[in-house]
Short mmCIF file of C-alpha atoms in Angstrom, two decimals:
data_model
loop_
_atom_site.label_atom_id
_atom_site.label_comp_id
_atom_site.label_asym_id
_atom_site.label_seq_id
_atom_site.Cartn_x
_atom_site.Cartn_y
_atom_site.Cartn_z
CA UNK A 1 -33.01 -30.43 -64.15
CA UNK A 2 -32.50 -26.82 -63.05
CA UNK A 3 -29.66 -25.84 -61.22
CA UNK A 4 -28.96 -24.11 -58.68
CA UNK A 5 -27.74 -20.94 -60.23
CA UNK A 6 -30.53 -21.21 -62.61
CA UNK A 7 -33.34 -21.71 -60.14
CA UNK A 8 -32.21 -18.68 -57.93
CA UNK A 9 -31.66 -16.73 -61.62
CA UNK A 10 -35.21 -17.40 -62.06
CA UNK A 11 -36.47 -16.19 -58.51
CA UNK A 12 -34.44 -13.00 -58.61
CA UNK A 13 -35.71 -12.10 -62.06
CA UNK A 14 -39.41 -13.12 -61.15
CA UNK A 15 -39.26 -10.87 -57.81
CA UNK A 16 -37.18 -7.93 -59.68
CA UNK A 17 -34.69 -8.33 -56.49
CA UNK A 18 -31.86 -7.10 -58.61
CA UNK A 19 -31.47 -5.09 -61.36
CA UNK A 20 -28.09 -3.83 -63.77
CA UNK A 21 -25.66 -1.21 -62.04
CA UNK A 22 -27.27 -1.86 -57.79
CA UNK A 23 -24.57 -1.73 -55.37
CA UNK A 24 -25.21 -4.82 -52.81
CA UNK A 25 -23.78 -5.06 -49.51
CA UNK A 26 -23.59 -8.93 -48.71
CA UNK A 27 -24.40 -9.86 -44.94
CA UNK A 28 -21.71 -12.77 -44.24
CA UNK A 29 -21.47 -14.49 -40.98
CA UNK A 30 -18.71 -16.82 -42.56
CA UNK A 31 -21.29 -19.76 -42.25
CA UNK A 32 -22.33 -22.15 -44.79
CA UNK A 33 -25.02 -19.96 -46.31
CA UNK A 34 -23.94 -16.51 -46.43
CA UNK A 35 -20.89 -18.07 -47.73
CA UNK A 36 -22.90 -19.74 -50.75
CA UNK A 37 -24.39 -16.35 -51.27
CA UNK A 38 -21.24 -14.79 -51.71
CA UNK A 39 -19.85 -17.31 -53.99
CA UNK A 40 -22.99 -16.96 -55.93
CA UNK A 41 -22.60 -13.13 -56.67
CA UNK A 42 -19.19 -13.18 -57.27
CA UNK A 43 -20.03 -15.96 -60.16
CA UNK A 44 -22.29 -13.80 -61.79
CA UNK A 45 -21.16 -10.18 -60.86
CA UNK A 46 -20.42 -9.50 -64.49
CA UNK A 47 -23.73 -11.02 -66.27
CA UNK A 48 -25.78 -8.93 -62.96
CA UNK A 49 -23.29 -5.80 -63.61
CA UNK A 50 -23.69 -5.11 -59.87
CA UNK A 51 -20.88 -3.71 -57.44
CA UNK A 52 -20.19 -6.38 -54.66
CA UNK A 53 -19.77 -5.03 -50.68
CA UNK A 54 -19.42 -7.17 -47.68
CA UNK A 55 -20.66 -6.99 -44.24
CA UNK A 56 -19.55 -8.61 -41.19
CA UNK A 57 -20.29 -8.49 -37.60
CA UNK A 58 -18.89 -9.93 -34.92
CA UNK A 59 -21.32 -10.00 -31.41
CA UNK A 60 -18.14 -11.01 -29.49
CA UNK A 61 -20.50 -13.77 -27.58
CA UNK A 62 -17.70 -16.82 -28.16
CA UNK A 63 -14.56 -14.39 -27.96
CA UNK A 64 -11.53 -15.68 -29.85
CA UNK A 65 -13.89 -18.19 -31.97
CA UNK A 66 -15.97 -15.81 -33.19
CA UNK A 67 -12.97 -13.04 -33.65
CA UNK A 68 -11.74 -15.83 -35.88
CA UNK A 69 -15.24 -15.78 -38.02
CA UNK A 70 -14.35 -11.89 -38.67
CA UNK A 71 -10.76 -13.17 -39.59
CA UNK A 72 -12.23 -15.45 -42.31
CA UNK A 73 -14.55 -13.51 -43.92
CA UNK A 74 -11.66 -10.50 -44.27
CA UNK A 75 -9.80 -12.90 -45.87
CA UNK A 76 -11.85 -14.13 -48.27
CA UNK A 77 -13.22 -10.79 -49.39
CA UNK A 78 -9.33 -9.76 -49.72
CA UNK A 79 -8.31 -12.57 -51.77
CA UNK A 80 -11.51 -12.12 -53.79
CA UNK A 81 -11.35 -8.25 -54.34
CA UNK A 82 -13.98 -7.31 -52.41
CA UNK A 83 -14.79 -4.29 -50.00
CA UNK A 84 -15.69 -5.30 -46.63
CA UNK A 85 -16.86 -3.36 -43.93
CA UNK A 86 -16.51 -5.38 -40.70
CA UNK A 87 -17.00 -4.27 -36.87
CA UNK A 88 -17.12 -6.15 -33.46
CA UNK A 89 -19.80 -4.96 -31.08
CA UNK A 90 -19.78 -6.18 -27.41
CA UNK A 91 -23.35 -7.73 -26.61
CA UNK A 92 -22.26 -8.82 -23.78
CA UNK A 93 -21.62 -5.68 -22.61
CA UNK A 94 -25.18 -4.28 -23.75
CA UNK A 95 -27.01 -7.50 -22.35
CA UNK A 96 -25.48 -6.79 -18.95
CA UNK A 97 -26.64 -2.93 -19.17
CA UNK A 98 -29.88 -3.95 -21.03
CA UNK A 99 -30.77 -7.23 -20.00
CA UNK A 100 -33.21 -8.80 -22.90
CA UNK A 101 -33.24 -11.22 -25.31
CA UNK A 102 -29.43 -11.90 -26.72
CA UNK A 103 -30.66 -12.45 -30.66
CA UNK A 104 -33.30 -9.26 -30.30
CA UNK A 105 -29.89 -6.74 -29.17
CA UNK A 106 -27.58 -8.97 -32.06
CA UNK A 107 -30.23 -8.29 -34.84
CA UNK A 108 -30.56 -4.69 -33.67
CA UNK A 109 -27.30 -3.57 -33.68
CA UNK A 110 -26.40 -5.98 -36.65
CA UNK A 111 -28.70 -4.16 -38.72
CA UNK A 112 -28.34 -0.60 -37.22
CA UNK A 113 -24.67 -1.40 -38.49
CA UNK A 114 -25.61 -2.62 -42.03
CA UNK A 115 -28.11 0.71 -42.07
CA UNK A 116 -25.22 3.34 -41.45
CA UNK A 117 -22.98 1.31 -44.21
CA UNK A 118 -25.47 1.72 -46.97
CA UNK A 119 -26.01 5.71 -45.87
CA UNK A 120 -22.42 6.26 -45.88
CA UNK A 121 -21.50 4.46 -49.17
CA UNK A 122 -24.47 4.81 -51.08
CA UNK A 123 -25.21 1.09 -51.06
CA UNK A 124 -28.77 0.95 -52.21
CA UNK A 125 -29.37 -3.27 -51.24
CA UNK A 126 -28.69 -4.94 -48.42
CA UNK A 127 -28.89 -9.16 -49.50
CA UNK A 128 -28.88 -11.59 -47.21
CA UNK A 129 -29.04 -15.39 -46.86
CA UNK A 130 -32.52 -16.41 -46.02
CA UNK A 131 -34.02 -19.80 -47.06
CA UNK A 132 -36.53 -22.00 -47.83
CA UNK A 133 -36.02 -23.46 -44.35
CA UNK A 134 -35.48 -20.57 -42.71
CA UNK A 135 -39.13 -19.19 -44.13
CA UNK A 136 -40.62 -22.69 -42.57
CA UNK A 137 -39.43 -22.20 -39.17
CA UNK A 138 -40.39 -18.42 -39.10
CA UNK A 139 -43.76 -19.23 -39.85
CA UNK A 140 -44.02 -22.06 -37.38
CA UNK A 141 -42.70 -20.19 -34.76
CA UNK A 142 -45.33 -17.35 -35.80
CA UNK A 143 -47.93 -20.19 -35.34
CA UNK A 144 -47.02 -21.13 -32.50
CA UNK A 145 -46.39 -17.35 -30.83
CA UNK A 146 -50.24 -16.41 -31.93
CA UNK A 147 -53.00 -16.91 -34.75
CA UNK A 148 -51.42 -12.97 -36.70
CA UNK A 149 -51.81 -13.45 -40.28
CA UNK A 150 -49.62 -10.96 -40.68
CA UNK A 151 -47.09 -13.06 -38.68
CA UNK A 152 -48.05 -16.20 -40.73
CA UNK A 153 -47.01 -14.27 -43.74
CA UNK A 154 -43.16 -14.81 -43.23
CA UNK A 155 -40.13 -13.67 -44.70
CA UNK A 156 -40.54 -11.22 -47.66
CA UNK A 157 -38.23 -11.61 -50.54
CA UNK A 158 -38.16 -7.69 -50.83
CA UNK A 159 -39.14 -5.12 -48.21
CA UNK A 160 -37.78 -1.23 -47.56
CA UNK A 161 -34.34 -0.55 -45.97
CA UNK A 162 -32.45 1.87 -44.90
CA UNK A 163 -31.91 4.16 -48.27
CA UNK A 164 -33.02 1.06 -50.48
CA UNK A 165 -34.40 -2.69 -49.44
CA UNK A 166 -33.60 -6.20 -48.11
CA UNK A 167 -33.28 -8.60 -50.72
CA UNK A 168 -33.70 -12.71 -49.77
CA UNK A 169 -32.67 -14.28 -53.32
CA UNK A 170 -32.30 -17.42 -51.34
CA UNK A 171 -35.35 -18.19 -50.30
CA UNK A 172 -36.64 -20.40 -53.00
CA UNK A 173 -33.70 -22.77 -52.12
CA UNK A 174 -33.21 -25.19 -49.08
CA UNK A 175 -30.47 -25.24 -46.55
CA UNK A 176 -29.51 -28.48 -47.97
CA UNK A 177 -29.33 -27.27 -51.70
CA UNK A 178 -27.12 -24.59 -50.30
CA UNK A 179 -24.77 -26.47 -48.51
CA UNK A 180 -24.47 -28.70 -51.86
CA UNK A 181 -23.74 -25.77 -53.88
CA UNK A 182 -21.28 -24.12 -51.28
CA UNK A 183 -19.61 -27.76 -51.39
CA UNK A 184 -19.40 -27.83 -55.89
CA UNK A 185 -17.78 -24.45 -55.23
CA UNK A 186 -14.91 -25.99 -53.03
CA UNK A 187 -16.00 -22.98 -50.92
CA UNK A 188 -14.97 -23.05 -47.13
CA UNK A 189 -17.26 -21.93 -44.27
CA UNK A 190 -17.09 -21.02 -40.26
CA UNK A 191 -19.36 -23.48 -38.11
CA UNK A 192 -21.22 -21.40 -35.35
CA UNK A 193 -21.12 -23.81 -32.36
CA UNK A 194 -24.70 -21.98 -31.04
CA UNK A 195 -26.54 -23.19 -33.78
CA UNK A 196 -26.36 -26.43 -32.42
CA UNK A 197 -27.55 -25.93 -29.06
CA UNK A 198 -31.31 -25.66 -27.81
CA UNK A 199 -31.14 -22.68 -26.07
CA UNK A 200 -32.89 -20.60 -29.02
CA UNK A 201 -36.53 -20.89 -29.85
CA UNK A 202 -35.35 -21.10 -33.84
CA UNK A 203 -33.18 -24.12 -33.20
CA UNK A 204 -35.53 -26.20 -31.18
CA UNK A 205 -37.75 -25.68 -34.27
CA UNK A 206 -34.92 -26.55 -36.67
CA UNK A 207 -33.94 -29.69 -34.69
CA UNK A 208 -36.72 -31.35 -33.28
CA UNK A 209 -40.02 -29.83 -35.93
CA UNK A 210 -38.82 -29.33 -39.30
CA UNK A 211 -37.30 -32.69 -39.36
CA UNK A 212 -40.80 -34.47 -38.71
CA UNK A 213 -42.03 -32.41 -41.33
CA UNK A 214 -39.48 -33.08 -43.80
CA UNK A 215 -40.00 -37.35 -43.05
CA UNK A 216 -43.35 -36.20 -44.36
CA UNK A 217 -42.63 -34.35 -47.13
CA UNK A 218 -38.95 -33.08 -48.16
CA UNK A 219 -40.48 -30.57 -50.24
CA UNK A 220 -42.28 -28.79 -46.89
CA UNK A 221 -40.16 -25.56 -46.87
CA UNK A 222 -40.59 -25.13 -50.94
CA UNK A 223 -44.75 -25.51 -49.79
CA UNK A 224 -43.95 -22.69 -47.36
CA UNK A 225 -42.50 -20.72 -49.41
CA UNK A 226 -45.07 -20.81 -51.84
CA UNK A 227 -47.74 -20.37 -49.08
CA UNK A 228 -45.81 -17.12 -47.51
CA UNK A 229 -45.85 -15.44 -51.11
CA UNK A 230 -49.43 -16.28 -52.00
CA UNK A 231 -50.43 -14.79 -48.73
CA UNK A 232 -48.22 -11.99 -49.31
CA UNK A 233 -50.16 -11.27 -52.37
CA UNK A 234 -53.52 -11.88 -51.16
CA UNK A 235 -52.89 -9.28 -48.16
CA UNK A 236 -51.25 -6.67 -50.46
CA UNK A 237 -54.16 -6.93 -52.48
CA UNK A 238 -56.67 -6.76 -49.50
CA UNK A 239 -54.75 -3.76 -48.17
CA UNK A 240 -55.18 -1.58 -51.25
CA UNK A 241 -58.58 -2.55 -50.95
CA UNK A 242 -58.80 -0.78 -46.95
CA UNK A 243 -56.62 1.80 -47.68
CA UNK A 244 -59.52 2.66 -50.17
CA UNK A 245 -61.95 2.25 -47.87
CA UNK A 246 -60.61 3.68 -44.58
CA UNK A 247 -61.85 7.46 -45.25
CA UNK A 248 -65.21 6.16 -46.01
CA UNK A 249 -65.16 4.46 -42.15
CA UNK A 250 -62.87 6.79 -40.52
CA UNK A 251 -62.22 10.51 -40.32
CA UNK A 252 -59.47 12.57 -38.97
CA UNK A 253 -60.71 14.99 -36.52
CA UNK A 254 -58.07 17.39 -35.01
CA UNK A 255 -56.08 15.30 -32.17
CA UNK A 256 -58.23 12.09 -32.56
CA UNK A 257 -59.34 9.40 -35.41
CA UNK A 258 -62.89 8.67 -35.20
CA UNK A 259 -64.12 5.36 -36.90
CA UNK A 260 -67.79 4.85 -37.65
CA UNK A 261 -69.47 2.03 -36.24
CA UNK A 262 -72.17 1.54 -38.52
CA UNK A 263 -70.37 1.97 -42.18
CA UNK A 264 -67.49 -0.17 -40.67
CA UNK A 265 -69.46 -3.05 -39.66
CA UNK A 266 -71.18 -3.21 -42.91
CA UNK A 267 -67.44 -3.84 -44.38
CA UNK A 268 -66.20 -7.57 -45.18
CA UNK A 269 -64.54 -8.74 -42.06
CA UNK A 270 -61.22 -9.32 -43.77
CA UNK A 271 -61.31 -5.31 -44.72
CA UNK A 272 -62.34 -4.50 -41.42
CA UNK A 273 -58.98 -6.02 -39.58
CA UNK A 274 -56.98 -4.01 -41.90
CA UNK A 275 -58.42 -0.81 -41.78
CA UNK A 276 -57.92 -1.27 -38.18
CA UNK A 277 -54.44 -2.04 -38.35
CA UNK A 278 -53.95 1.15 -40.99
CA UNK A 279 -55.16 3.22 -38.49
CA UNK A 280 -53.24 1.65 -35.73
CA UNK A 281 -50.21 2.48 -37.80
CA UNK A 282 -51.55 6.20 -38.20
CA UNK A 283 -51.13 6.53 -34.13
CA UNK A 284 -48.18 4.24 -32.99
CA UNK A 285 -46.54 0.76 -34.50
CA UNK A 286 -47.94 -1.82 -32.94
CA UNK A 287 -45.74 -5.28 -32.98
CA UNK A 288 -47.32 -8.12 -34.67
CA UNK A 289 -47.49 -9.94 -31.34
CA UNK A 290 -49.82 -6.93 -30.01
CA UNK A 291 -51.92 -6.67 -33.13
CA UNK A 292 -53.88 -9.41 -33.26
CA UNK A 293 -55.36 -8.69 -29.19
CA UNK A 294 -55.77 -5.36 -30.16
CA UNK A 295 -57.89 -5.79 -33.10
CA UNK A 296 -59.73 -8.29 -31.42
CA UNK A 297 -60.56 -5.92 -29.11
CA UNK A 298 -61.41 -3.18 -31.21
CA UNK A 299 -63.58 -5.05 -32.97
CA UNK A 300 -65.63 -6.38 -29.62
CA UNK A 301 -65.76 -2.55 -29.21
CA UNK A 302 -67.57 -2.33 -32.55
CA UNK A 303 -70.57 -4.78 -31.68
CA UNK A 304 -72.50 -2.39 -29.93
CA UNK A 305 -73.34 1.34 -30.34
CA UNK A 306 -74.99 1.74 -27.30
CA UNK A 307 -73.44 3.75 -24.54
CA UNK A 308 -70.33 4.39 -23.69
CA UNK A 309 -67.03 1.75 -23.59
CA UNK A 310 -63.13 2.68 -22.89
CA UNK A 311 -60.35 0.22 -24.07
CA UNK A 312 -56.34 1.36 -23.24
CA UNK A 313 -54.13 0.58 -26.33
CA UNK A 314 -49.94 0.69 -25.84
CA UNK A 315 -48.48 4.28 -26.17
CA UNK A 316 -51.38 5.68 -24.07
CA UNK A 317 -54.14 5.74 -26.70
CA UNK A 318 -57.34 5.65 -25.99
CA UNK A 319 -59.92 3.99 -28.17
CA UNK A 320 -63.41 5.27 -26.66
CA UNK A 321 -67.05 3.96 -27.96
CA UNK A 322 -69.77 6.49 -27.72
CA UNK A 323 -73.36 6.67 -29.45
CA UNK A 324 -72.25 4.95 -32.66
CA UNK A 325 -68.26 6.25 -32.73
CA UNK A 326 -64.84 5.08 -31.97
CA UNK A 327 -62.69 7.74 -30.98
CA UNK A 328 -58.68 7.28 -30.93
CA UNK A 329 -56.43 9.33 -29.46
CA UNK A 330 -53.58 10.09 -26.81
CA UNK A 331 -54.25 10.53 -23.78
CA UNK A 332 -52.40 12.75 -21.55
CA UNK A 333 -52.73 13.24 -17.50
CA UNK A 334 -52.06 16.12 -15.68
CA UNK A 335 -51.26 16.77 -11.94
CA UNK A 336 -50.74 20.61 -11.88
CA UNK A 337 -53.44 21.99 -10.02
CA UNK A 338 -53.79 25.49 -12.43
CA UNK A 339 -55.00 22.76 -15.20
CA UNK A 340 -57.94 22.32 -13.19
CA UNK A 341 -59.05 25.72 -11.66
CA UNK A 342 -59.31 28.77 -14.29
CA UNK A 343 -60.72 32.04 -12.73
CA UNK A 344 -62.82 33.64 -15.12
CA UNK A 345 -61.72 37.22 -16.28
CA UNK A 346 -65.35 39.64 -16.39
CA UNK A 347 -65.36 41.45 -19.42
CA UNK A 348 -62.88 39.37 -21.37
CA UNK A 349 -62.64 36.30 -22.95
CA UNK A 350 -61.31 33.21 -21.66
CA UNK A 351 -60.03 30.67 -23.23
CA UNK A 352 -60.95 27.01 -21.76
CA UNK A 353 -60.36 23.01 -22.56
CA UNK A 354 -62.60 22.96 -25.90
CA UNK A 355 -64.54 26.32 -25.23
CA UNK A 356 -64.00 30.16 -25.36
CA UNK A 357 -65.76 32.12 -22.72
CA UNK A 358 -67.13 35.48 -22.16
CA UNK A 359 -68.98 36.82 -19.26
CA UNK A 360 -69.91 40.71 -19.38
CA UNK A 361 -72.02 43.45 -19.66
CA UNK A 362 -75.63 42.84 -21.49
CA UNK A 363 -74.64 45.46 -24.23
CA UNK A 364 -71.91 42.94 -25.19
CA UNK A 365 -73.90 40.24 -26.77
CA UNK A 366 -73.07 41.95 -30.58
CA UNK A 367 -72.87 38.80 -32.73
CA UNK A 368 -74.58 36.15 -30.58
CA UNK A 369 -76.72 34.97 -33.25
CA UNK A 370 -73.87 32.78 -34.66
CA UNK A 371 -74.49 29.01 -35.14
CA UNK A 372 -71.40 27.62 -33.08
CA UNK A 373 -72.05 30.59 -30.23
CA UNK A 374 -74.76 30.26 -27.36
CA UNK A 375 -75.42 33.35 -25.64
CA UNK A 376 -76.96 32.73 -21.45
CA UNK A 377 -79.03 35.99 -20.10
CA UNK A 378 -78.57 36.31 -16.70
CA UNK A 379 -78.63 38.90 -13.21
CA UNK A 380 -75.63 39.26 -11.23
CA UNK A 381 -77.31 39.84 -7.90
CA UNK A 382 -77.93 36.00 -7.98
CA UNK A 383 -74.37 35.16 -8.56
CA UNK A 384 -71.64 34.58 -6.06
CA UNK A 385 -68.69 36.32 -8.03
CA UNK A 386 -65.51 35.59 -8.21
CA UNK A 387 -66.49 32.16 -10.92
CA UNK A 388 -64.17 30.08 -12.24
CA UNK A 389 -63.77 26.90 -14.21
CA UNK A 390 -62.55 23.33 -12.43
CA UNK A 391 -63.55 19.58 -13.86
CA UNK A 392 -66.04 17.46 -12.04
CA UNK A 393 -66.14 16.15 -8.98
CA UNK A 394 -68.05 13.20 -7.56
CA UNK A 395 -70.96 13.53 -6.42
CA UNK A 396 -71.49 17.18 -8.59
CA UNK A 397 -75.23 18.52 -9.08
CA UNK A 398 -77.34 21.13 -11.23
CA UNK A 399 -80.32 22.61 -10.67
CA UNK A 400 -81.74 22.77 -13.98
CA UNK A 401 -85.34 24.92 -15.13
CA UNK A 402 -88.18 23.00 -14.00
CA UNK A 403 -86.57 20.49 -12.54
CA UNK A 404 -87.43 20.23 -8.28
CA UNK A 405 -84.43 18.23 -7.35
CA UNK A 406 -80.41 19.05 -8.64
CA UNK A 407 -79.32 16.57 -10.99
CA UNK A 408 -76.49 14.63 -10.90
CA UNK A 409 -73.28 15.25 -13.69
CA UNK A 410 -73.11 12.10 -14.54
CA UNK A 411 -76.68 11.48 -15.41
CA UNK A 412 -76.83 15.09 -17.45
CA UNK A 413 -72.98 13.46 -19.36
CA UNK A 414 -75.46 9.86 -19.98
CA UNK A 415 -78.60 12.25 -21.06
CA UNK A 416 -76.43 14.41 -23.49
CA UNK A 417 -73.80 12.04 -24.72
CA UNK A 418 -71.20 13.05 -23.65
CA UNK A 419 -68.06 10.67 -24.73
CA UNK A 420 -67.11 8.74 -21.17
CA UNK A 421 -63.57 9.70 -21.83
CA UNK A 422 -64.41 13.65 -22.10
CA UNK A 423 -66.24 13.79 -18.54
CA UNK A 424 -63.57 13.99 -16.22
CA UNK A 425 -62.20 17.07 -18.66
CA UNK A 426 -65.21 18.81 -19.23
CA UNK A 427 -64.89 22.55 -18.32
CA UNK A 428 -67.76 23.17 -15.06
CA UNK A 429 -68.49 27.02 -14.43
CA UNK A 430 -69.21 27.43 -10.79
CA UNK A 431 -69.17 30.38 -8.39
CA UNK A 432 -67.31 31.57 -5.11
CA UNK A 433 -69.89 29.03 -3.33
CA UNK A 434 -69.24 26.14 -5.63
CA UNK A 435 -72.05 26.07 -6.83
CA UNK A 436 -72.66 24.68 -10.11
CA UNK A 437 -73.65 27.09 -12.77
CA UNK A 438 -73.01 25.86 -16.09
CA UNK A 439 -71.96 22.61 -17.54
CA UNK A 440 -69.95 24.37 -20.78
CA UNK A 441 -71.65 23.78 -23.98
CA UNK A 442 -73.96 21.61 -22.60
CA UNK A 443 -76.45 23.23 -19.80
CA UNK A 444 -76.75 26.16 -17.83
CA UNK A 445 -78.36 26.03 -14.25
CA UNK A 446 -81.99 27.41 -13.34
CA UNK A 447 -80.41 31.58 -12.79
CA UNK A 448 -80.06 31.62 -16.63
CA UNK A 449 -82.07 32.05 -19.53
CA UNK A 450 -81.75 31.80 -23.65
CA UNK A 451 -84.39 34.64 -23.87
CA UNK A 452 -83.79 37.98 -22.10
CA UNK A 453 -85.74 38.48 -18.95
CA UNK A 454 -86.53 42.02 -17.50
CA UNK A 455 -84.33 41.52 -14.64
CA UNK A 456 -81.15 40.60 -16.95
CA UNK A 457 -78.23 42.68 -16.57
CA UNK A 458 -75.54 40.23 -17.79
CA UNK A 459 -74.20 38.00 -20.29
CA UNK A 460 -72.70 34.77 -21.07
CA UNK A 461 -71.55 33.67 -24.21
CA UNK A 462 -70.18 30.19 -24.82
CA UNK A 463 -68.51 29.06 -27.89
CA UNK A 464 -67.40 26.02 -28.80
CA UNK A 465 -63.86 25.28 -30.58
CA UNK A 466 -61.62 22.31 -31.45
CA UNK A 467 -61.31 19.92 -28.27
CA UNK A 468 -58.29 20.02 -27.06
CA UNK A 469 -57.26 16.62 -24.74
#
């Protein structure tokens, strides 16, 4: 039979948690299994030739008792040898300030606490005392919050930290193997009277689930286990996979991703959720309790490429459908008034919200002819000067070249295809009369002309740049 020692031995070796001269900073509460874990790397400190560092914090949520914890674990690591870097930090203080969920601020500033350490002393491995059981309930309670693979994944063994990584050499053991070990050792521990109440959603899991599971089957966290790292593998292998994909599908474009429908939809579904969730990452970090909604969404978005379709992600992006595309970027609102209005300088150029501008003399259409630049002929006895740029209005109208009635903006945005989220932006020339004169980049009203007309005397060139939003 394999012991204990020898089965964890086996797990760190196969996972490559630890290797010879690492310097690991132990998390110990002073309960039952951080206490095992210590015991367990001072036993084989010499054959792992590792340098041993302890961590301890106390939340100060059960005053003297859990003062006392600190106490304990000092002593220990004193009588044993080993540096410990302990601190108390007063949640209850931060809950009043902060309000929120009690264990969200704990692990916070727990870990915030265990970061700085390893900075400061060049620690390169945090380890701590996850389990077998521990991996069962996470991915029950990950159930149970939504249907995230990502979520159903669990605890890693390994995963980036601070200036080096997390390491869970514990988690192909049960709490019950641990407490036997602990107990061989004639190791002592601290009891944390909150483990035993309800109030938490990771004890009402641990009292009232995992023991219907385990009448079932005793081996159930072992299966989990096993289940979490084969779908750790699987995904890390489906990832490279998107990650090889993703420029083929999407393309940066100054400010904005755009994702193309019709490539992307001819990708396997499985590839298609995680390029989504790479480029998610590429804009903001979504939590894995938003992902799952939000790729969902996305993904509605993706079953048509007709018209136009606006969905609001967190952190004020903007994933807009138009003609065949996904663009996603921030968007940003302004209520200063000069955004809106520009007065147009004669004779220079001015600079606009995706466009340059110049409005002069004929003789200063020199270089016209360029692909990107549109040049408008037109005579300034029909225009109401001073002009100026604004962004649509309702109920806005042209009145185009052979057309008898104006047409409306938003019909001209439909007919051109204009993205829905660029309307309300789009630069609109108009003169001291308001009246519309040229939809920038897009259409000029029935005054002007491509070709040069005897009666011309002025000119208006148009060029299009980088959108700005």
């Amino acid at each position: 039979m394999v012991t204990f020692e020898k089965k964890v031995q086996n797990f760190i070796a196969e996972q490559q948690l630890v290797e010879a001269g690492d310097r690991l900073l132990i998390a110990c509460s002073g309960g039952v299994d951080s206490m095992a874990l210590l015991h367990f790397f001072i036993q084989l400190q010499e054959q792992c030739k590792v340098d041993l560092y302890v961590a301890h914090v106390d939340h100060m949520l059960r005053g003297k008792v859990s003062y006392e914890d600190r106490l304990f674990v000092e002593q220990f690591c004193r009588e044993h040898g080993i540096p410990i870097f302990s601190t108390s930090i007063p949640i209850p203080d931060l809950l009043e300030k902060e309000g929120g969920n009690s264990q969200a601020i704990c692990r916070r500033e727990r870990y915030a606490f265990f970061a700085n350490i390893m900075k400061q002393y060049n620690i390169n491995k945090l380890v701590t005392a996850h389990h077998a059981d521990d991996q069962l309930e996470t991915m029950l309670m990950s159930l149970a919050r939504s249907g995230n693979v990502n979520g159903f994944k669990g605890i890693s063994a390994k995963r980036a930290f601070s200036v080096g990584a997390i390491i869970r050499p514990f988690l192909v053991v049960t709490k019950e193997e641990i407490t036997n070990y602990l107990q061989e050792k004639g190791g002592s521990f601290r009891e944390d009277a909150s483990n035993m109440k309800d109030d938490y959603t990771r004890n009402r899991f641990r009292h009232h689930i995992i023991p219907l599971l385990k009448n079932e089957n005793k081996q159930v966290a072992i299966h989990a286990v096993q289940l979490a790292e084969n779908l750790q593998q699987d995904d890390e292998f489906l990832l490279e996979l998107a990650k090889k994909r993703f420029s083929s599908v999407v393309e940066k474009m100054e400010d904005r991703f755009v994702l193309h429908i019709r490539p992307f939809q001819k990708e396997p579904l499985a590839l298609q959720r995680r390029i989504i969730l790479i480029l998610l990452n590429y804009l903001y970090q979504p939590s894995d309790n938003q992902s799952y909604a939000i790729y969902s969404n996305i993904l509605e978005l993706c079953k048509s490429q007709e018209g136009n379709a606006t969905i609001h992600l967190p952190n004020q992006i903007i994933a807009n459908r138009s003609y065949g595309d996904i663009a996603f970027f921030k968007y940003q609102t302004s209520n200063n008034e000069e955004d809106y209005i520009q007065q147009i300088k004669i004779g220079e150029w001015n600079v606009l919200n995706g466009f340059r501008l110049y409005i002069g003399k004929l003789s200063d259409e020199t270089g016209c002819q360029q692909n990107d630049i549109a040049a408008y002929y037109f005579n300034s006895n029909a225009i109401a000067f001073p002009l100026k740029v604004r962004k649509r209005k309702v109920g806005d109208r042209i009145q185009l070249n052979g057309m008898q009635a104006p047409k409306r903006l938003s019909r001209l945005f439909i007919d051109e295809k204009i993205p829905l989220i660029e309307r309300d932006d789009w630069p609109i020339l108009v003169d001291s009369n308001e009246e519309i004169l040229s939809v920038l980049g897009v259409r000029a009203n029935h005054q002007f002309s491509r070709t040069k007309r005897i009666d011309d005397n002025m000119v208006m060139i148009v060029k299009k740049v980088p959108y700005n939003k």
